[in-house]
Amino acid sequence: MTTFVLVPGGWKGGWAFEAVVPLLVDAGHRVHALTLTGLRPGDDNATVATANLDTHADDVLRHLDRHRITDATLVGHSYAGMVIAAAADRAEGRVARLVHLDAYVPRDGESCWSATSDRFREMFAAGAAATGYAVRPPAGGDPRRRPHPLASFLQAIRLSGAVAQVPRREFVYCSGWDGTPFRELRARLDGDPDWQVHDLPTGHDAMREAPEAVAALLLDE
């Protein structure tokens, strides 16, 4: 039995994986879909303003502690690629597998801001103009999305190198959307023998558009 810890990307909560969770559970696995600090319905402005990448990595680590998880498969979508990398680097061997689902795969010193494209940097800046600390969701999309803590997009990750000891590391490239910031990342990882690269012909929100395909990748042992 595998224990999956699913971490949503920008503006989203654990509900983002609602179509994938039952497929994993029905296959006999334990599944935890997280909502990060600052993205929860009850979070006040101060909580949103102070949440950063470290806060979100700590959310994952506290969850591992609380549920006594010692062999997690961490799945991070989009921004949450930063989160699962930071958490795995500090998890002291409690992560068995990382799956970056159309997500950033940071190197030490990078941030979501530095790793993304000009298009998304402009989106982050414009989205934070009203408050200076929270990035409003892009137009359209699920109404459950919430303003995302700007500091988490800006904070540089600090990696000791322990994340490279995770036994299985995978990147899922979603090719069916315009303006992806992950094309160069896919090329880099495809040439790295320590990584498995998968391609899905979906838009960015693959877990909503193709939940069966996402579940199949996660269940592939």
Tab-separated table of C-alpha atoms in Angstrom:
chain	number	residue	atom	x	y	z
A	1	MET	CA	0.000	0.000	0.000
A	2	THR	CA	1.285	3.433	-0.969
A	3	THR	CA	0.642	6.628	0.948
A	4	PHE	CA	0.056	9.502	-1.457
A	5	VAL	CA	0.322	13.094	-0.267
A	6	LEU	CA	-1.146	15.381	-2.934
A	7	VAL	CA	-0.162	19.047	-2.865
A	8	PRO	CA	-2.066	21.542	-5.046
A	9	GLY	CA	-0.583	24.381	-7.024
A	10	GLY	CA	-1.269	28.098	-6.947
A	11	TRP	CA	-4.650	29.338	-5.754
A	12	LYS	CA	-6.004	25.821	-5.189
A	13	GLY	CA	-6.809	23.582	-2.242
A	14	GLY	CA	-6.958	19.841	-1.752
A	15	TRP	CA	-10.205	19.862	-3.728
A	16	ALA	CA	-8.100	20.173	-6.910
A	17	PHE	CA	-7.451	16.423	-6.726
A	18	GLU	CA	-11.057	15.430	-6.046
A	19	ALA	CA	-11.349	13.387	-9.269
A	20	VAL	CA	-8.075	11.512	-8.663
A	21	VAL	CA	-8.437	10.686	-4.966
A	22	PRO	CA	-11.183	8.045	-5.304
A	23	LEU	CA	-9.267	6.292	-8.081
A	24	LEU	CA	-6.244	5.887	-5.803
A	25	VAL	CA	-8.358	4.885	-2.810
A	26	ASP	CA	-10.259	2.303	-4.852
A	27	ALA	CA	-6.891	0.820	-5.817
A	28	GLY	CA	-6.192	0.223	-2.129
A	29	HIS	CA	-3.947	3.141	-1.219
A	30	ARG	CA	-3.960	5.842	1.442
A	31	VAL	CA	-4.440	9.363	0.094
A	32	HIS	CA	-4.019	12.765	1.744
A	33	ALA	CA	-4.907	15.870	-0.284
A	34	LEU	CA	-3.556	18.985	1.439
A	35	THR	CA	-4.624	22.612	1.478
A	36	LEU	CA	-1.648	24.847	2.224
A	37	THR	CA	-1.493	27.704	4.717
A	38	GLY	CA	-2.983	30.886	3.311
A	39	LEU	CA	-5.252	28.968	0.945
A	40	ARG	CA	-7.679	27.680	3.574
A	41	PRO	CA	-11.147	29.268	3.735
A	42	GLY	CA	-10.664	30.427	7.333
A	43	ASP	CA	-7.221	32.003	6.905
A	44	ASP	CA	-7.113	35.700	7.772
A	45	ASN	CA	-5.153	38.400	5.951
A	46	ALA	CA	-2.183	38.162	8.313
A	47	THR	CA	-1.874	34.436	7.669
A	48	VAL	CA	-1.936	34.961	3.911
A	49	ALA	CA	0.558	37.827	4.125
A	50	THR	CA	3.132	35.837	6.109
A	51	ALA	CA	2.888	32.444	4.383
A	52	ASN	CA	5.924	31.628	2.251
A	53	LEU	CA	7.605	28.583	0.713
A	54	ASP	CA	9.034	27.505	4.078
A	55	THR	CA	5.546	27.688	5.564
A	56	HIS	CA	4.214	25.393	2.866
A	57	ALA	CA	7.088	22.910	3.172
A	58	ASP	CA	6.413	22.837	6.914
A	59	ASP	CA	2.740	22.109	6.195
A	60	VAL	CA	3.814	18.926	4.419
A	61	LEU	CA	6.343	17.935	7.083
A	62	ARG	CA	3.829	18.445	9.895
A	63	HIS	CA	1.374	16.270	8.000
A	64	LEU	CA	3.963	13.502	7.733
A	65	ASP	CA	4.609	13.817	11.467
A	66	ARG	CA	0.935	13.869	12.436
A	67	HIS	CA	0.090	10.796	10.413
A	68	ARG	CA	3.391	8.995	11.063
A	69	ILE	CA	4.106	8.665	7.363
A	70	THR	CA	7.562	7.268	6.659
A	71	ASP	CA	7.383	6.308	2.968
A	72	ALA	CA	5.374	9.047	1.282
A	73	THR	CA	4.807	9.565	-2.395
A	74	LEU	CA	4.642	13.354	-2.681
A	75	VAL	CA	2.758	14.680	-5.686
A	76	GLY	CA	3.022	18.405	-6.408
A	77	HIS	CA	1.142	20.264	-9.106
A	78	SER	CA	2.556	23.440	-10.670
A	79	TYR	CA	3.845	25.759	-7.891
A	80	ALA	CA	3.759	22.805	-5.479
A	81	GLY	CA	6.761	21.313	-7.226
A	82	MET	CA	8.685	23.862	-5.157
A	83	VAL	CA	6.896	22.702	-2.009
A	84	ILE	CA	7.479	18.985	-2.387
A	85	ALA	CA	11.156	19.533	-3.243
A	86	ALA	CA	11.669	21.656	-0.130
A	87	ALA	CA	9.760	19.197	2.049
A	88	ALA	CA	11.572	16.140	0.701
A	89	ASP	CA	14.939	17.815	1.277
A	90	ARG	CA	14.071	18.157	4.978
A	91	ALA	CA	12.077	14.957	5.475
A	92	GLU	CA	15.007	12.820	6.656
A	93	GLY	CA	14.285	9.881	4.396
A	94	ARG	CA	10.509	9.778	4.821
A	95	VAL	CA	9.813	10.387	1.117
A	96	ALA	CA	10.064	7.425	-1.245
A	97	ARG	CA	8.897	9.092	-4.445
A	98	LEU	CA	8.417	12.562	-5.890
A	99	VAL	CA	6.015	13.275	-8.729
A	100	HIS	CA	6.157	16.788	-10.195
A	101	LEU	CA	2.858	17.050	-12.062
A	102	ASP	CA	3.456	19.774	-14.663
A	103	ALA	CA	5.366	21.417	-11.858
A	104	TYR	CA	8.570	23.297	-11.115
A	105	VAL	CA	11.640	21.223	-10.274
A	106	PRO	CA	13.859	23.747	-8.533
A	107	ARG	CA	17.583	23.857	-8.112
A	108	ASP	CA	19.092	25.381	-4.983
A	109	GLY	CA	18.530	29.137	-4.885
A	110	GLU	CA	15.683	29.208	-7.389
A	111	SER	CA	12.199	30.505	-6.668
A	112	CYS	CA	8.938	30.030	-8.479
A	113	TRP	CA	9.401	33.613	-9.661
A	114	SER	CA	12.897	33.012	-11.067
A	115	ALA	CA	12.037	29.626	-12.584
A	116	THR	CA	8.889	30.675	-14.400
A	117	SER	CA	8.334	32.659	-17.597
A	118	ASP	CA	7.826	36.379	-18.132
A	119	ARG	CA	4.151	35.701	-18.772
A	120	PHE	CA	3.668	34.265	-15.292
A	121	ARG	CA	5.842	36.871	-13.593
A	122	GLU	CA	3.591	39.525	-15.122
A	123	MET	CA	0.529	37.598	-13.921
A	124	PHE	CA	1.905	37.387	-10.374
A	125	ALA	CA	2.767	41.097	-10.264
A	126	ALA	CA	-0.574	42.214	-11.667
A	127	GLY	CA	-2.457	39.841	-9.402
A	128	ALA	CA	-0.756	41.190	-6.288
A	129	ALA	CA	-1.246	44.866	-7.157
A	130	ALA	CA	-4.367	45.268	-5.035
A	131	THR	CA	-2.902	44.058	-1.724
A	132	GLY	CA	0.841	43.714	-2.219
A	133	TYR	CA	0.837	40.319	-0.513
A	134	ALA	CA	-1.778	38.086	-2.180
A	135	VAL	CA	-2.038	37.200	-5.860
A	136	ARG	CA	-5.618	37.043	-7.038
A	137	PRO	CA	-6.540	34.011	-9.159
A	138	PRO	CA	-6.407	34.388	-12.940
A	139	ALA	CA	-9.750	35.063	-14.592
A	140	GLY	CA	-11.994	32.078	-15.107
A	141	GLY	CA	-11.447	28.724	-13.506
A	142	ASP	CA	-12.855	27.104	-10.399
A	143	PRO	CA	-14.648	29.538	-8.052
A	144	ARG	CA	-13.090	27.799	-5.037
A	145	ARG	CA	-9.683	29.259	-5.866
A	146	ARG	CA	-8.340	31.783	-3.370
A	147	PRO	CA	-5.717	34.573	-3.475
A	148	HIS	CA	-2.282	32.987	-3.206
A	149	PRO	CA	0.451	34.232	-0.813
A	150	LEU	CA	2.883	36.247	-2.940
A	151	ALA	CA	5.825	35.484	-0.635
A	152	SER	CA	5.601	31.795	-1.506
A	153	PHE	CA	6.134	32.598	-5.178
A	154	LEU	CA	9.092	34.870	-4.378
A	155	GLN	CA	11.055	32.963	-1.742
A	156	ALA	CA	14.194	31.188	-2.962
A	157	ILE	CA	14.444	27.527	-2.066
A	158	ARG	CA	17.390	26.258	-0.046
A	159	LEU	CA	18.302	22.657	-0.768
A	160	SER	CA	20.943	20.674	1.084
A	161	GLY	CA	21.111	18.012	-1.604
A	162	ALA	CA	19.106	15.456	0.384
A	163	VAL	CA	16.240	15.688	-2.109
A	164	ALA	CA	18.517	14.017	-4.675
A	165	GLN	CA	18.501	10.909	-2.477
A	166	VAL	CA	14.770	10.309	-2.954
A	167	PRO	CA	14.722	6.896	-4.662
A	168	ARG	CA	12.211	7.739	-7.389
A	169	ARG	CA	11.767	11.150	-8.988
A	170	GLU	CA	9.387	11.838	-11.846
A	171	PHE	CA	8.248	14.757	-13.965
A	172	VAL	CA	4.946	14.809	-15.848
A	173	TYR	CA	4.873	17.219	-18.788
A	174	CYS	CA	1.437	18.355	-19.923
A	175	SER	CA	1.782	19.322	-23.569
A	176	GLY	CA	-1.763	20.413	-24.381
A	177	TRP	CA	-1.679	24.069	-23.369
A	178	ASP	CA	-0.170	27.223	-24.794
A	179	GLY	CA	2.436	29.179	-22.900
A	180	THR	CA	3.755	26.376	-20.709
A	181	PRO	CA	6.830	27.460	-18.716
A	182	PHE	CA	8.022	23.854	-18.482
A	183	ARG	CA	9.322	23.110	-21.991
A	184	GLU	CA	12.986	23.729	-21.180
A	185	LEU	CA	12.609	21.913	-17.863
A	186	ARG	CA	11.286	18.851	-19.665
A	187	ALA	CA	14.292	18.862	-21.995
A	188	ARG	CA	16.694	19.135	-19.049
A	189	LEU	CA	15.124	16.316	-17.062
A	190	ASP	CA	14.702	14.064	-20.090
A	191	GLY	CA	18.475	13.980	-20.357
A	192	ASP	CA	18.979	13.204	-16.663
A	193	PRO	CA	19.169	9.468	-15.848
A	194	ASP	CA	17.977	10.147	-12.302
A	195	TRP	CA	14.570	11.290	-13.562
A	196	GLN	CA	11.655	9.618	-15.293
A	197	VAL	CA	9.777	11.922	-17.669
A	198	HIS	CA	6.189	11.280	-18.720
A	199	ASP	CA	4.102	13.159	-21.283
A	200	LEU	CA	0.372	13.786	-21.108
A	201	PRO	CA	-1.482	15.531	-23.976
A	202	THR	CA	-3.609	17.561	-21.575
A	203	GLY	CA	-3.894	21.100	-20.337
A	204	HIS	CA	-2.179	22.226	-17.163
A	205	ASP	CA	-4.896	20.931	-14.819
A	206	ALA	CA	-4.391	17.309	-15.821
A	207	MET	CA	-5.958	15.979	-12.621
A	208	ARG	CA	-9.241	17.604	-13.665
A	209	GLU	CA	-9.016	17.018	-17.417
A	210	ALA	CA	-7.653	13.476	-17.348
A	211	PRO	CA	-7.933	12.046	-13.813
A	212	GLU	CA	-7.754	8.445	-15.043
A	213	ALA	CA	-4.493	9.119	-16.872
A	214	VAL	CA	-3.008	10.880	-13.840
A	215	ALA	CA	-4.069	8.046	-11.541
A	216	ALA	CA	-2.577	5.499	-13.938
A	217	LEU	CA	0.777	7.270	-13.823
A	218	LEU	CA	0.688	7.425	-10.035
A	219	LEU	CA	-0.268	3.754	-9.762
A	220	ASP	CA	2.506	2.626	-12.108
A	221	GLU	CA	4.891	0.696	-9.932
